[in-house]
Coordinates of C-alpha atoms and ligand atoms in Angstrom, one line a residue:
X1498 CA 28.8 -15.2 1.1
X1499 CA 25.7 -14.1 -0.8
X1500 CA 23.6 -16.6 0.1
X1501 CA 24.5 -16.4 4.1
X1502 CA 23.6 -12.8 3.8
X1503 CA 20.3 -13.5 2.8
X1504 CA 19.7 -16.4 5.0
X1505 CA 20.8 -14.1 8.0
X1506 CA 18.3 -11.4 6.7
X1507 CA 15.5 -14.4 6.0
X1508 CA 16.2 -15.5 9.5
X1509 CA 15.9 -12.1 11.5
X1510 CA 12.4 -11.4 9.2
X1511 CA 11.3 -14.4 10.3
X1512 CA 11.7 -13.8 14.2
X1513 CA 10.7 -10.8 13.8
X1514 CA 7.5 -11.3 11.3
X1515 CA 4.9 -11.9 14.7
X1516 CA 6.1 -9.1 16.5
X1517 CA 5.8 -6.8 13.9
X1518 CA 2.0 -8.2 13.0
X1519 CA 0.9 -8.1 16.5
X1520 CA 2.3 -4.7 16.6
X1521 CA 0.3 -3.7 14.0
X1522 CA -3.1 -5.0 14.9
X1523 CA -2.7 -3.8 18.9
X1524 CA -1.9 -0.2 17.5
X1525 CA -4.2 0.1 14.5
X1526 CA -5.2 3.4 14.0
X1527 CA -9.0 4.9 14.9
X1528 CA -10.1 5.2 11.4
X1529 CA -12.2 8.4 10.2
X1530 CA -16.2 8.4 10.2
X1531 CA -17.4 9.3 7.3
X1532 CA -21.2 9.4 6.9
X1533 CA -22.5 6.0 5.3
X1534 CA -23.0 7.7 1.7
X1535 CA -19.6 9.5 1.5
X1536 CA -18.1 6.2 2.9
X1537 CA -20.4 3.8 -0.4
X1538 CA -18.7 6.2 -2.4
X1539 CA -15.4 5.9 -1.3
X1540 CA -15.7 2.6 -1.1
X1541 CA -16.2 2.7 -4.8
X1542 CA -13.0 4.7 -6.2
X1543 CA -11.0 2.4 -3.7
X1544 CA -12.1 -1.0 -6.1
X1545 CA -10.2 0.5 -8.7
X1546 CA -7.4 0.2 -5.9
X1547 CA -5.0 -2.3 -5.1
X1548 CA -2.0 -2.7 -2.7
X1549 CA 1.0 -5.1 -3.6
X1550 CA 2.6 -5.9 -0.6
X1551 CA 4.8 -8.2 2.0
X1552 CA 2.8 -8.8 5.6
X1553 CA 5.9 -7.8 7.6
X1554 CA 7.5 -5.0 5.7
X1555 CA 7.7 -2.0 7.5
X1556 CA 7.2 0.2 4.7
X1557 CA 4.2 -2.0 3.7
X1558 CA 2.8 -1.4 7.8
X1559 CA 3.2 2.3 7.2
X1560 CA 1.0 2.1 4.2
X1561 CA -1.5 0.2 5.8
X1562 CA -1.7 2.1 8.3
X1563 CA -2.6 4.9 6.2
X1564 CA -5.4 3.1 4.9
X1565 CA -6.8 2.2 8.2
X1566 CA -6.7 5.9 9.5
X1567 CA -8.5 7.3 6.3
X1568 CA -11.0 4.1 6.2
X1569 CA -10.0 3.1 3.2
X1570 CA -11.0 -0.7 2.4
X1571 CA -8.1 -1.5 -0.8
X1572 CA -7.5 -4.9 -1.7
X1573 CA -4.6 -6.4 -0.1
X1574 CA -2.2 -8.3 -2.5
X1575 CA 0.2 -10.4 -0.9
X1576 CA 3.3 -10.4 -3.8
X1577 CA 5.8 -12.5 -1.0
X1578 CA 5.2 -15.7 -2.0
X1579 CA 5.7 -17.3 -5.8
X1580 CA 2.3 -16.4 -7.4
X1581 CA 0.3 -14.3 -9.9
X1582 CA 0.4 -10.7 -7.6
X1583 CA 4.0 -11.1 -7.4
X1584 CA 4.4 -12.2 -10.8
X1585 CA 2.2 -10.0 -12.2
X1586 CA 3.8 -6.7 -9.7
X1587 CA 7.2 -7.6 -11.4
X1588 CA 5.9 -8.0 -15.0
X1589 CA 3.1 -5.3 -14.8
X1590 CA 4.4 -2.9 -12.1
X1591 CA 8.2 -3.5 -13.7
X1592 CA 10.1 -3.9 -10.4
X1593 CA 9.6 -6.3 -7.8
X1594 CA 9.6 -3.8 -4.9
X1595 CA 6.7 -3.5 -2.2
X1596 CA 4.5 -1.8 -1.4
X1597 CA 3.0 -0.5 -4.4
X1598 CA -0.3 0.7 -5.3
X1599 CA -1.9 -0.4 -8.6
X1600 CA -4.3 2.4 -9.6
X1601 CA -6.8 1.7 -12.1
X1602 CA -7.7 5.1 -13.7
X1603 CA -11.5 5.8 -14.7
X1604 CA -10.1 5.5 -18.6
X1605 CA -8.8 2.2 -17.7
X1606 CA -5.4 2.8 -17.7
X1607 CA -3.4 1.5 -14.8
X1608 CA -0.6 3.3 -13.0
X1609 CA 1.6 1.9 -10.7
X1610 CA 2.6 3.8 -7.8
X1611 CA 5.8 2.8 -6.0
X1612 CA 7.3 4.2 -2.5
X1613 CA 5.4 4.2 0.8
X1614 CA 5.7 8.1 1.0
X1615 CA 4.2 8.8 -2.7
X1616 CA 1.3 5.9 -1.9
X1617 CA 0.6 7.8 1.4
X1618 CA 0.6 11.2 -0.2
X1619 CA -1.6 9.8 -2.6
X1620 CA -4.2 8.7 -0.9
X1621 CA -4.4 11.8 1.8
X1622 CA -5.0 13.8 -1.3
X1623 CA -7.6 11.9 -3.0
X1624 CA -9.0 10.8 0.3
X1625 CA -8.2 12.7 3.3
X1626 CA -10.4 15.7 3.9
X1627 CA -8.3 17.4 6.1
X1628 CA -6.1 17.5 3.0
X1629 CA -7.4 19.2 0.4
X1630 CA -6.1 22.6 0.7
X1631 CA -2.5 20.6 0.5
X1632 CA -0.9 23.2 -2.1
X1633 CA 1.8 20.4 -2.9
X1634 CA -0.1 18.0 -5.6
X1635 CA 1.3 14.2 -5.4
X1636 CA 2.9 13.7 -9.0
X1637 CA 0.1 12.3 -11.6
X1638 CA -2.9 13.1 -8.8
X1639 CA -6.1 13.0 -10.1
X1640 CA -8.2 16.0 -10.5
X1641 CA -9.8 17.0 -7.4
X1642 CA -13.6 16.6 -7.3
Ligands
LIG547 N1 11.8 3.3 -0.2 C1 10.8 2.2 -0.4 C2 11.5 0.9 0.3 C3 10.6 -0.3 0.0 C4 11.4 -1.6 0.3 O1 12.6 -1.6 0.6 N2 10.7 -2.7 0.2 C5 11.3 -4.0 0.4 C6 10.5 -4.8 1.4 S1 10.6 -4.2 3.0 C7 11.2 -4.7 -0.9 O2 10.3 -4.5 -1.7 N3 12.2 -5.6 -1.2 C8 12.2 -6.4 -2.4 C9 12.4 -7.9 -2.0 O3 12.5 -8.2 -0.9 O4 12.4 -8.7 -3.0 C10 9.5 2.6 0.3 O5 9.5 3.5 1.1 O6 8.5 2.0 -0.2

């Protein structure tokens, strides 16, 4: 019973993986201009950034989508298929549930941030100007500079 379930599910992702891709591209968000110093900089922090995620989750969309609309460039790390990022998001991050954002703090130490809406909170508040005066900090946010 178990394993019609998930074939069922497996079969409506896969009918509805294109849709959802094209969906994404045709309605990708006008990203914010930064000037080209404020964006090198940016750019920066967001190497210390990664997202673990599955193409055609809609959790995963919503993420990215944040991304795009604060211009953030964040490595994209595709944990659906067997390999190291989802090996390493189930042995590192402790769960095998996407997305997540792997934060790599400037001591070293790595943080890994589950749940769409805490990932998008996140990086409005490290990122978003409009944000700033946000007087609900995410959990663990780094200090404001
Ligand atoms: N509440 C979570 C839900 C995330 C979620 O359900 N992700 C699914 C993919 S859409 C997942 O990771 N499933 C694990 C699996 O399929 O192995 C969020 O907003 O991030």
């Amino acid at each position: 019973m178990r394993f019609l379930i998930r074939t069922f599910f497996r079969g409506v992702r896969l009918i509805l993986t294109p849709f959802m891709l094209i969906g994404e591209r045709v309605s990708r968000p006008r990203g914010i201009e930064r000037d080209p110093a404020d964006q090198a900089r940016i750019d920066e922090q967001t190497q210390r950034l990664a997202l673990y995620h599955f193409p055609a989750c809609p959790f995963c969309i919503k993420a990215r989508r944040a991304m795009q609309r604060l211009s953030l460039d964040i490595e994209l790390r595709n944990a659906q298929a067997t390999g190291p990022w989802r090996e390493e998001l189930q042995n590192e991050g402790g769960r095998l549930q996407v997305p997540c954002l792997r934060i790599e703090e400037e001591d070293g130490s790595v943080r890994w941030l589950y749940e769409s809406d805490a990932i998008i909170r996140y990086l409005r508040e490290r990122f978003d100007p409009a944000q700033t005066t946000d007087p609900t900090p995410a959990p663990n946010s780094p200090p404001r500079s």
